[in-house]
Short mmCIF file of C-alpha atoms in Angstrom, two decimals:
data_model
loop_
_atom_site.label_atom_id
_atom_site.label_comp_id
_atom_site.label_asym_id
_atom_site.label_seq_id
_atom_site.Cartn_x
_atom_site.Cartn_y
_atom_site.Cartn_z
CA MET A 1 5.65 20.00 0.75
CA SER A 2 2.34 19.13 3.03
CA ASN A 3 -1.30 19.71 3.58
CA GLY A 4 -1.13 23.06 5.54
CA ASN A 5 1.12 22.56 8.87
CA ARG A 6 1.35 18.91 8.27
CA LYS A 7 4.18 16.44 8.14
CA ILE A 8 5.27 13.98 4.98
CA LEU A 9 5.66 10.51 6.83
CA GLY A 10 8.49 8.77 5.55
CA VAL A 11 8.26 4.93 6.09
CA ILE A 12 10.84 2.46 5.61
CA GLY A 13 8.92 -0.65 3.99
CA GLY A 14 9.17 -3.36 2.09
CA LEU A 15 10.08 -5.68 5.40
CA GLY A 16 7.91 -7.25 3.83
CA PRO A 17 6.55 -5.47 1.30
CA PHE A 18 2.85 -7.07 2.08
CA ALA A 19 2.68 -5.82 5.90
CA SER A 20 3.94 -2.29 4.49
CA ALA A 21 0.95 -2.58 1.72
CA TYR A 22 -1.41 -2.69 4.42
CA PHE A 23 0.21 -0.07 6.93
CA TYR A 24 -0.11 2.44 4.26
CA ASP A 25 -4.11 0.82 3.85
CA LEU A 26 -3.95 1.27 7.67
CA ILE A 27 -2.84 5.09 7.34
CA ASN A 28 -5.71 5.89 4.38
CA LEU A 29 -8.33 4.10 6.67
CA HIS A 30 -7.45 5.81 9.95
CA THR A 31 -7.25 9.42 8.70
CA GLN A 32 -9.98 11.18 9.04
CA ALA A 33 -10.84 12.34 5.72
CA ASN A 34 -13.36 13.32 3.12
CA SER A 35 -11.31 13.64 -0.10
CA ASP A 36 -7.70 12.65 -1.56
CA GLN A 37 -6.31 16.52 -0.35
CA ASP A 38 -7.61 15.48 3.48
CA HIS A 39 -5.33 12.54 3.72
CA LEU A 40 -1.30 12.73 4.78
CA ASP A 41 1.46 12.78 2.13
CA LEU A 42 3.53 9.83 2.81
CA VAL A 43 6.66 8.69 1.07
CA ILE A 44 7.36 5.09 1.34
CA SER A 45 10.22 3.55 0.60
CA SER A 46 9.75 -0.63 -0.14
CA ARG A 47 12.80 -1.49 -0.09
CA ALA A 48 12.33 -5.72 -0.26
CA SER A 49 15.54 -6.18 -0.76
CA THR A 50 17.07 -4.94 2.37
CA PRO A 51 18.65 -7.92 4.14
CA ASP A 52 16.93 -10.68 6.34
CA ARG A 53 16.65 -9.21 9.95
CA THR A 54 16.54 -12.16 11.69
CA GLY A 55 19.11 -14.09 9.66
CA PHE A 56 21.45 -11.11 10.62
CA ILE A 57 20.64 -10.94 14.13
CA ARG A 58 20.98 -14.74 14.76
CA GLY A 59 24.38 -14.81 12.83
CA GLU A 60 22.95 -16.62 9.79
CA ASN A 61 23.45 -13.64 7.67
CA PRO A 62 26.91 -11.64 7.25
CA GLU A 63 25.04 -8.82 5.81
CA SER A 64 23.81 -5.95 8.36
CA PRO A 65 20.46 -4.43 7.38
CA GLY A 66 21.14 -1.59 9.66
CA PRO A 67 23.53 0.93 7.12
CA VAL A 68 20.71 -0.14 4.34
CA MET A 69 17.90 1.23 7.06
CA ALA A 70 20.06 4.42 7.68
CA GLU A 71 20.63 5.31 4.42
CA GLU A 72 16.69 5.00 3.59
CA ALA A 73 16.15 7.14 6.26
CA LYS A 74 18.32 9.97 4.96
CA LYS A 75 16.69 9.48 1.42
CA LEU A 76 13.39 10.00 2.85
CA GLN A 77 14.24 12.74 5.08
CA ALA A 78 16.08 14.47 2.21
CA TYR A 79 12.71 13.68 0.15
CA GLY A 80 10.89 16.15 2.53
CA ALA A 81 9.70 13.48 5.15
CA GLY A 82 9.56 15.15 8.44
CA VAL A 83 8.45 12.06 10.80
CA LEU A 84 9.87 8.72 10.04
CA ALA A 85 8.24 4.70 10.61
CA ILE A 86 9.83 1.56 10.53
CA THR A 87 7.04 -1.27 9.52
CA CYS A 88 8.95 -4.03 10.69
CA ASN A 89 9.34 -4.96 14.56
CA THR A 90 12.59 -6.84 13.99
CA ALA A 91 14.14 -3.77 12.48
CA HIS A 92 13.86 -2.23 15.54
CA TYR A 93 16.99 -3.90 16.74
CA PHE A 94 18.58 -1.49 14.42
CA TYR A 95 16.15 1.30 15.47
CA ASN A 96 19.25 3.19 17.19
CA GLU A 97 21.37 3.29 13.98
CA VAL A 98 18.37 4.59 12.20
CA ALA A 99 17.53 7.49 14.43
CA ALA A 100 21.16 8.44 14.60
CA ALA A 101 21.30 8.78 10.62
CA VAL A 102 18.91 11.72 10.65
CA GLN A 103 17.36 14.86 12.53
CA VAL A 104 13.83 14.34 11.86
CA PRO A 105 12.04 11.68 14.37
CA VAL A 106 11.81 8.07 13.93
CA LEU A 107 8.63 6.52 15.82
CA ASN A 108 9.55 3.58 17.97
CA MET A 109 7.12 0.61 17.30
CA ILE A 110 8.19 -1.23 20.21
CA ALA A 111 7.97 1.84 22.68
CA LEU A 112 4.87 2.95 21.38
CA THR A 113 3.15 -0.63 22.05
CA ALA A 114 4.93 -1.14 25.73
CA GLN A 115 3.22 2.33 26.15
CA LYS A 116 -0.23 1.48 24.88
CA ALA A 117 0.00 -2.19 26.29
CA ALA A 118 0.35 -0.19 30.04
CA HIS A 119 -2.33 2.02 29.48
CA THR A 120 -4.70 -0.85 28.57
CA GLY A 121 -4.12 -1.91 31.69
CA CYS A 122 -2.33 -5.11 31.19
CA LYS A 123 0.42 -7.06 33.38
CA LYS A 124 0.96 -10.08 31.32
CA LEU A 125 1.27 -9.88 27.66
CA GLY A 126 2.40 -12.59 25.08
CA LEU A 127 5.18 -12.00 22.44
CA LEU A 128 4.36 -13.45 19.21
CA ALA A 129 7.22 -12.40 17.30
CA THR A 130 10.24 -13.79 14.90
CA SER A 131 12.82 -15.29 16.71
CA GLY A 132 15.34 -12.68 15.99
CA THR A 133 12.58 -9.92 17.44
CA VAL A 134 12.43 -12.74 20.69
CA GLY A 135 15.98 -13.03 20.84
CA THR A 136 17.16 -9.33 21.01
CA GLY A 137 14.91 -9.03 24.16
CA LEU A 138 13.47 -5.48 23.14
CA TYR A 139 10.13 -5.88 23.88
CA GLN A 140 10.78 -8.03 27.06
CA LYS A 141 13.08 -5.05 28.26
CA THR A 142 10.52 -1.96 27.31
CA CYS A 143 7.84 -3.81 28.66
CA ALA A 144 9.54 -4.38 31.93
CA ASP A 145 9.73 -0.66 32.06
CA HIS A 146 6.23 -0.46 32.13
CA GLY A 147 5.86 -3.07 34.76
CA ILE A 148 4.56 -5.56 32.02
CA GLU A 149 5.54 -9.48 31.76
CA CYS A 150 6.25 -10.50 27.93
CA MET A 151 6.30 -14.05 27.53
CA ALA A 152 7.15 -15.78 24.16
CA PRO A 153 6.24 -19.25 22.95
CA ASP A 154 8.43 -22.28 24.19
CA ALA A 155 11.00 -23.48 21.56
CA ALA A 156 8.47 -25.81 19.36
CA GLY A 157 5.93 -22.92 19.13
CA GLN A 158 8.13 -20.55 18.31
CA GLN A 159 9.56 -22.79 15.65
CA ALA A 160 5.67 -22.86 14.09
CA LEU A 161 5.64 -19.27 14.53
CA MET A 162 8.57 -18.60 12.42
CA GLU A 163 6.89 -21.20 9.75
CA ILE A 164 3.98 -18.98 9.88
CA ILE A 165 5.71 -15.86 9.25
CA TYR A 166 8.37 -16.92 7.00
CA ASP A 167 6.96 -20.12 4.89
CA GLU A 168 3.21 -19.11 4.66
CA ILE A 169 2.87 -15.40 4.63
CA LYS A 170 6.65 -13.72 3.81
CA ALA A 171 6.16 -16.46 0.84
CA GLY A 172 2.71 -15.48 -0.23
CA ARG A 173 1.20 -18.59 0.56
CA PRO A 174 -2.14 -18.97 2.98
CA ALA A 175 -1.37 -18.60 7.01
CA ASP A 176 -2.44 -22.05 8.69
CA VAL A 177 -4.56 -20.34 11.43
CA GLU A 178 -5.09 -23.54 13.58
CA LYS A 179 -1.32 -23.53 14.22
CA PHE A 180 -1.25 -19.87 15.19
CA ASN A 181 -4.86 -20.17 17.52
CA ALA A 182 -2.99 -23.03 19.38
CA LEU A 183 0.18 -20.66 19.77
CA THR A 184 -2.30 -18.10 21.50
CA ASP A 185 -4.50 -20.09 23.12
CA SER A 186 -1.04 -21.78 24.79
CA LEU A 187 -0.09 -18.22 25.94
CA LEU A 188 -3.84 -17.05 26.97
CA ASN A 189 -3.56 -20.21 29.40
CA ALA A 190 -0.10 -19.28 30.92
CA GLY A 191 -2.02 -16.71 32.21
CA CYS A 192 -1.58 -13.79 29.25
CA GLN A 193 -4.02 -11.09 29.45
CA LYS A 194 -3.22 -10.13 25.68
CA PHE A 195 -0.79 -11.11 23.04
CA ILE A 196 1.39 -8.80 20.98
CA LEU A 197 1.66 -9.64 17.45
CA GLY A 198 5.19 -8.27 17.28
CA CYS A 199 5.86 -8.96 13.76
CA THR A 200 4.11 -6.87 11.10
CA GLU A 201 3.51 -9.99 8.76
CA LEU A 202 0.94 -11.31 11.74
CA SER A 203 -0.99 -8.07 11.40
CA LEU A 204 -1.71 -9.34 8.44
CA LEU A 205 -3.86 -11.92 10.17
CA LYS A 206 -6.02 -9.67 12.39
CA LYS A 207 -6.78 -7.79 8.69
CA ALA A 208 -8.06 -11.16 7.80
CA GLY A 209 -9.98 -11.55 10.99
CA HIS A 210 -7.97 -14.46 12.53
CA THR A 211 -6.48 -13.08 15.77
CA GLY A 212 -9.52 -12.15 17.97
CA ALA A 213 -10.04 -9.51 20.78
CA GLN A 214 -6.70 -10.27 22.57
CA ALA A 215 -4.24 -9.32 20.04
CA ILE A 216 -2.41 -5.79 20.35
CA ASP A 217 -1.64 -5.02 16.62
CA THR A 218 1.77 -3.57 16.81
CA MET A 219 1.22 -1.80 13.24
CA GLU A 220 -1.95 -0.72 14.52
CA VAL A 221 0.09 1.43 17.21
CA LEU A 222 2.44 2.59 14.75
CA ALA A 223 -0.22 3.79 12.44
CA GLU A 224 -1.91 5.69 15.01
CA ALA A 225 1.06 7.26 16.33
CA ALA A 226 1.96 8.33 12.89
CA ILE A 227 -1.17 10.02 11.99
CA THR A 228 -0.97 11.78 15.37
CA ALA A 229 2.68 12.57 14.70
CA CYS A 230 1.61 13.83 11.00
CA GLY A 231 -0.80 16.29 11.99
CA GLY A 232 -3.73 14.41 10.94
CA THR A 233 -6.94 13.14 13.47
CA PRO A 234 -6.97 9.38 13.87
CA ILE A 235 -10.46 7.61 13.72
CA GLY A 236 -11.89 4.04 14.45
CA PHE A 237 -8.96 2.34 16.59
CA ASP A 238 -9.98 0.41 19.26
CA TRP A 239 -7.97 -0.20 22.31
CA PRO A 240 -10.10 -2.30 24.94
CA PRO A 241 -8.93 -2.56 28.69
CA CYS A 242 -7.13 -5.69 29.48
CA GLY A 243 -9.78 -7.48 32.14
CA VAL A 244 -8.09 -8.14 35.61
CA MET B 1 20.52 -0.14 -4.92
CA SER B 2 18.13 -2.84 -6.40
CA ASN B 3 18.13 -6.88 -6.99
CA GLY B 4 20.82 -7.53 -9.19
CA ASN B 5 19.72 -5.66 -12.68
CA ARG B 6 16.29 -5.07 -11.53
CA LYS B 7 15.07 -1.18 -11.70
CA ILE B 8 13.28 0.95 -8.89
CA LEU B 9 9.70 1.25 -9.68
CA GLY B 10 9.01 5.28 -8.80
CA VAL B 11 5.44 5.96 -8.12
CA ILE B 12 3.42 8.93 -8.41
CA GLY B 13 0.55 8.02 -6.28
CA GLY B 14 -2.18 8.96 -3.63
CA LEU B 15 -4.24 10.32 -6.31
CA GLY B 16 -6.23 8.78 -4.34
CA PRO B 17 -4.01 6.83 -1.57
CA PHE B 18 -6.58 4.11 -1.51
CA ALA B 19 -6.11 3.30 -5.36
CA SER B 20 -2.34 3.45 -5.03
CA ALA B 21 -2.12 1.28 -1.95
CA TYR B 22 -4.17 -0.91 -4.03
CA PHE B 23 -1.71 -0.72 -6.61
CA TYR B 24 1.07 -1.37 -4.07
CA ASP B 25 -0.88 -4.82 -3.42
CA LEU B 26 -0.97 -5.31 -6.75
CA ILE B 27 2.69 -5.42 -7.62
CA ASN B 28 3.44 -7.65 -4.57
CA LEU B 29 0.58 -10.26 -5.14
CA HIS B 30 1.52 -10.58 -8.63
CA THR B 31 5.35 -10.71 -8.60
CA GLN B 32 6.65 -14.18 -8.23
CA ALA B 33 8.43 -14.71 -5.09
CA ASN B 34 9.27 -16.70 -1.98
CA SER B 35 10.67 -14.32 0.12
CA ASP B 36 10.78 -10.32 0.59
CA GLN B 37 13.91 -10.41 -1.22
CA ASP B 38 12.39 -11.55 -4.09
CA HIS B 39 10.00 -8.79 -4.21
CA LEU B 40 10.31 -5.51 -6.37
CA ASP B 41 11.91 -2.54 -4.68
CA LEU B 42 9.62 0.53 -4.90
CA VAL B 43 9.37 4.04 -3.70
CA ILE B 44 5.70 5.42 -3.43
CA SER B 45 4.80 9.29 -3.38
CA SER B 46 1.77 9.57 -1.82
CA ARG B 47 1.19 12.79 -2.29
CA ALA B 48 -2.55 13.24 -1.59
CA SER B 49 -2.52 16.68 -1.46
CA THR B 50 -1.71 17.00 -5.18
CA PRO B 51 -4.61 19.39 -6.48
CA ASP B 52 -7.86 17.68 -7.70
CA ARG B 53 -7.25 16.63 -11.17
CA THR B 54 -10.74 16.34 -12.66
CA GLY B 55 -10.83 19.85 -10.96
CA PHE B 56 -8.53 21.46 -12.58
CA ILE B 57 -9.58 20.03 -16.56
CA ARG B 58 -12.75 21.23 -15.54
CA GLY B 59 -12.18 24.60 -14.95
CA GLU B 60 -13.35 24.13 -11.76
CA ASN B 61 -9.80 24.26 -9.89
CA PRO B 62 -6.92 27.15 -11.07
CA GLU B 63 -4.22 25.31 -9.69
CA SER B 64 -2.65 22.73 -12.10
CA PRO B 65 -1.95 19.35 -10.33
CA GLY B 66 1.00 18.95 -13.61
CA PRO B 67 3.54 20.82 -12.00
CA VAL B 68 3.36 19.09 -8.45
CA MET B 69 3.52 15.57 -10.31
CA ALA B 70 6.54 16.53 -12.39
CA GLU B 71 8.01 17.72 -9.44
CA GLU B 72 7.21 14.32 -7.74
CA ALA B 73 8.90 12.57 -10.84
CA LYS B 74 12.13 14.20 -10.57
CA LYS B 75 12.18 13.53 -7.26
CA LEU B 76 11.61 10.04 -7.44
CA GLN B 77 14.28 9.70 -10.48
CA ALA B 78 16.64 11.35 -7.85
CA TYR B 79 15.36 8.67 -5.27
CA GLY B 80 17.05 6.24 -7.84
CA ALA B 81 13.82 5.22 -9.33
CA GLY B 82 14.44 3.37 -12.88
CA VAL B 83 10.94 3.43 -14.25
CA LEU B 84 7.78 5.28 -13.34
CA ALA B 85 4.07 4.82 -12.65
CA ILE B 86 1.34 7.05 -12.26
CA THR B 87 -1.72 5.67 -10.31
CA CYS B 88 -4.39 7.75 -11.87
CA ASN B 89 -6.24 7.84 -14.96
CA THR B 90 -7.09 11.44 -15.20
CA ALA B 91 -3.80 12.45 -13.89
CA HIS B 92 -2.41 10.99 -17.47
CA TYR B 93 -3.72 14.35 -19.14
CA PHE B 94 -0.07 15.86 -17.62
CA TYR B 95 1.41 12.86 -18.80
CA ASN B 96 3.78 14.64 -21.24
CA GLU B 97 4.87 17.49 -19.04
CA VAL B 98 5.57 14.41 -16.11
CA ALA B 99 7.47 12.38 -19.06
CA ALA B 100 9.38 15.39 -19.97
CA ALA B 101 10.79 16.16 -16.85
CA VAL B 102 12.76 13.13 -16.06
CA GLN B 103 15.12 10.55 -18.03
CA VAL B 104 13.40 7.53 -16.99
CA PRO B 105 10.41 5.75 -18.78
CA VAL B 106 6.98 7.09 -17.39
CA LEU B 107 4.40 3.94 -18.23
CA ASN B 108 1.14 5.20 -19.86
CA MET B 109 -1.73 3.73 -18.51
CA ILE B 110 -3.70 4.34 -21.13
CA ALA B 111 -1.48 3.57 -23.70
CA LEU B 112 -0.92 0.12 -22.15
CA THR B 113 -4.86 -0.26 -21.62
CA ALA B 114 -5.73 0.31 -25.18
CA GLN B 115 -2.90 -2.14 -26.58
CA LYS B 116 -3.99 -4.76 -23.80
CA ALA B 117 -7.56 -4.27 -24.89
CA ALA B 118 -6.78 -4.44 -28.78
CA HIS B 119 -4.83 -7.76 -27.74
CA THR B 120 -7.69 -9.32 -26.39
CA GLY B 121 -9.44 -8.34 -29.71
CA CYS B 122 -12.03 -6.07 -28.50
CA LYS B 123 -14.18 -3.83 -30.96
CA LYS B 124 -15.96 -2.13 -28.59
CA LEU B 125 -15.52 -0.58 -25.44
CA GLY B 126 -17.28 1.03 -22.04
CA LEU B 127 -15.35 3.70 -20.60
CA LEU B 128 -15.89 4.14 -17.09
CA ALA B 129 -13.81 7.21 -15.79
CA THR B 130 -14.20 10.36 -14.00
CA SER B 131 -15.48 13.32 -16.09
CA GLY B 132 -12.05 14.96 -16.39
CA THR B 133 -10.87 11.80 -18.11
CA VAL B 134 -13.95 11.30 -20.44
CA GLY B 135 -13.50 15.09 -21.19
CA THR B 136 -9.96 15.27 -22.35
CA GLY B 137 -10.88 12.22 -25.14
CA LEU B 138 -7.28 10.40 -24.05
CA TYR B 139 -8.88 6.92 -23.94
CA GLN B 140 -11.06 7.25 -27.06
CA LYS B 141 -8.24 8.24 -29.42
CA THR B 142 -6.00 5.77 -28.15
CA CYS B 143 -8.34 3.43 -28.02
CA ALA B 144 -9.57 4.71 -31.75
CA ASP B 145 -5.67 4.25 -33.13
CA HIS B 146 -6.51 0.25 -32.33
CA GLY B 147 -9.39 0.12 -33.90
CA ILE B 148 -11.43 0.05 -31.01
CA GLU B 149 -14.94 2.37 -30.26
CA CYS B 150 -14.76 3.43 -26.68
CA MET B 151 -18.51 4.87 -25.15
CA ALA B 152 -18.81 6.64 -21.98
CA PRO B 153 -21.95 6.47 -19.77
CA ASP B 154 -24.48 9.15 -21.05
CA ALA B 155 -25.05 12.74 -18.88
CA ALA B 156 -27.27 11.04 -16.25
CA GLY B 157 -24.95 7.89 -16.06
CA GLN B 158 -21.59 10.17 -16.01
CA GLN B 159 -23.03 12.18 -13.09
CA ALA B 160 -23.61 8.59 -11.14
CA LEU B 161 -20.50 7.84 -11.92
CA MET B 162 -18.92 10.77 -10.68
CA GLU B 163 -21.16 10.13 -7.42
CA ILE B 164 -19.30 6.59 -6.72
CA ILE B 165 -15.77 7.90 -7.27
CA TYR B 166 -16.33 11.12 -5.51
CA ASP B 167 -18.78 11.32 -2.77
CA GLU B 168 -18.27 6.94 -2.02
CA ILE B 169 -14.92 5.71 -2.66
CA LYS B 170 -12.75 8.74 -1.99
CA ALA B 171 -14.85 9.67 0.66
CA GLY B 172 -14.33 6.29 1.95
CA ARG B 173 -17.77 5.55 2.06
CA PRO B 174 -19.15 2.01 0.89
CA ALA B 175 -20.12 2.39 -3.22
CA ASP B 176 -23.48 1.88 -4.41
CA VAL B 177 -22.84 -1.52 -6.53
CA GLU B 178 -26.42 -1.60 -7.95
CA LYS B 179 -25.60 2.19 -9.07
CA PHE B 180 -22.73 1.08 -10.62
CA ASN B 181 -23.96 -2.56 -12.19
CA ALA B 182 -26.65 -0.48 -13.80
CA LEU B 183 -24.03 1.52 -15.51
CA THR B 184 -22.29 -1.46 -17.11
CA ASP B 185 -25.66 -3.30 -17.76
CA SER B 186 -26.29 -0.24 -20.22
CA LEU B 187 -22.68 -0.29 -21.63
CA LEU B 188 -23.23 -3.94 -22.29
CA ASN B 189 -26.66 -3.65 -23.74
CA ALA B 190 -25.05 -0.73 -26.12
CA GLY B 191 -22.85 -3.29 -27.97
CA CYS B 192 -20.02 -2.92 -25.81
CA GLN B 193 -17.93 -6.27 -25.35
CA LYS B 194 -16.23 -5.13 -21.94
CA PHE B 195 -15.55 -1.88 -20.25
CA ILE B 196 -12.70 -0.05 -19.09
CA LEU B 197 -11.96 0.27 -15.30
CA GLY B 198 -10.56 4.10 -16.31
CA CYS B 199 -10.38 5.49 -12.71
CA THR B 200 -7.96 3.38 -10.03
CA GLU B 201 -10.67 4.22 -7.90
CA LEU B 202 -13.22 1.96 -9.55
CA SER B 203 -10.23 -0.93 -9.62
CA LEU B 204 -11.25 -1.22 -5.97
CA LEU B 205 -14.81 -2.08 -6.83
CA LYS B 206 -13.16 -4.94 -8.88
CA LYS B 207 -10.79 -5.54 -5.87
CA ALA B 208 -14.02 -6.32 -3.84
CA GLY B 209 -15.56 -8.25 -6.36
CA HIS B 210 -18.14 -6.21 -7.80
CA THR B 211 -17.26 -5.63 -11.52
CA GLY B 212 -17.54 -9.23 -13.50
CA ALA B 213 -15.68 -10.71 -15.76
CA GLN B 214 -16.00 -8.12 -18.54
CA ALA B 215 -13.61 -4.97 -16.85
CA ILE B 216 -10.37 -4.20 -17.70
CA ASP B 217 -9.09 -2.74 -14.94
CA THR B 218 -6.50 -0.28 -15.82
CA MET B 219 -4.42 -0.75 -12.67
CA GLU B 220 -4.07 -4.40 -13.38
CA VAL B 221 -2.73 -3.19 -17.01
CA LEU B 222 0.03 -0.74 -15.34
CA ALA B 223 1.05 -3.73 -12.52
CA GLU B 224 1.83 -6.28 -15.14
CA ALA B 225 3.80 -3.49 -17.37
CA ALA B 226 5.63 -2.26 -14.43
CA ILE B 227 6.38 -5.90 -12.87
CA THR B 228 7.70 -6.62 -16.38
CA ALA B 229 9.80 -2.92 -16.77
CA CYS B 230 11.82 -3.37 -13.54
CA GLY B 231 12.77 -7.02 -14.18
CA GLY B 232 10.29 -8.96 -12.16
CA THR B 233 8.34 -11.98 -13.70
CA PRO B 234 4.27 -10.76 -13.31
CA ILE B 235 2.13 -13.93 -12.19
CA GLY B 236 -1.62 -14.56 -11.78
CA PHE B 237 -3.08 -12.12 -14.29
CA ASP B 238 -6.00 -13.00 -16.52
CA TRP B 239 -7.19 -11.14 -19.38
CA PRO B 240 -9.84 -13.58 -21.20
CA PRO B 241 -10.39 -12.93 -24.91
CA CYS B 242 -13.28 -10.74 -26.14
CA GLY B 243 -15.95 -13.08 -27.45
CA VAL B 244 -17.31 -12.11 -31.15
#
């Protein structure tokens, strides 16, 4: 069911669907390959109907996405997936529930990003993520374990970011790049050396060339780890060190 | 397992992986939606390791992709898919084998494209496809059923097209757009009113803006039909009529 000793990558996706499609592209673009058959085998469950993650975490939506994601994880494992990835940062709030549902490893985008940031020598990072992700404190705690301070925008900035993520990108509309740049400038001016694109919708801004050199794209971190975990050779990733 | 009365779309993909990722994008881009939850639920099996289709059809590769595809179809149906799509024209040589393996409908990209071409009033079409697809005669026969003549490039042109598909696009290298334009010019000069992008790798050239207004993109045809079949509302497709 795979290329030689390779593992099939199972993707808990659709959270949202544009970000998951870009993740699929990232896997293809960054796997060393000369023909179709050199590429990884994946099975992607793009379950867009999964309840909104931030809505549940903030208590605005009673239906938990956790059991839906755990069920998808079991189905992906049954399909033959040997490694799972979740292409949504906010959804990592339910990581333990998902990981407990299956025997195969589930990559943790938040832990992998904190490791990558530590590896590049960062000490203070901006966090651009949904209010759900910021509120869970997962990035802040995981980064602190690596000696990295993690700083989210102020309340007005966070509100502007939620508009970019929900009212613009997830709604299929163009993102307000100036509004985004004002947010990142503010974080960099406050002493952040880089900023985490801690929502996979924001990875789409990097794809479009709008985020600059200080962005750490969590979806690129996840894609690199997934290619390696499945037995492929990752190519073309660039992780410049943090300036002092 | 779906949004209301919607069906989950199962995709037999990875043939090749870049084209399947673009198909996923097309589904997302062309489904009327204001939030993640408005989008279709999909499950995509990107089985890049599936044996090469053209290689088998031309007798260069003894391993048939048919049983592999039929097995994926069964697994996608078991996952919950209510409609299946195959994102590779050449693989439609095995359409009957796949359709016979499952109870759910399998969209036929070749039949849908011939219907679409007939609907736009075309009488003579160029066919840009792999030598495998051209050799099966599937497009020629299906178009003839609609009173449409279907013309492939000459031997040298077909060779050039195979280089574009295999040595450039499938290998992750830039396509030679001048070589492609020479092919389409030759078909249009020979009286073709439009030309079929009859290989999903060529849809990537249209995505990049390199194919002009005379292209009928088989993957767009498939995406529109898939969105409708799953209960979504397709938006933003454009099928200009053939000039007389």
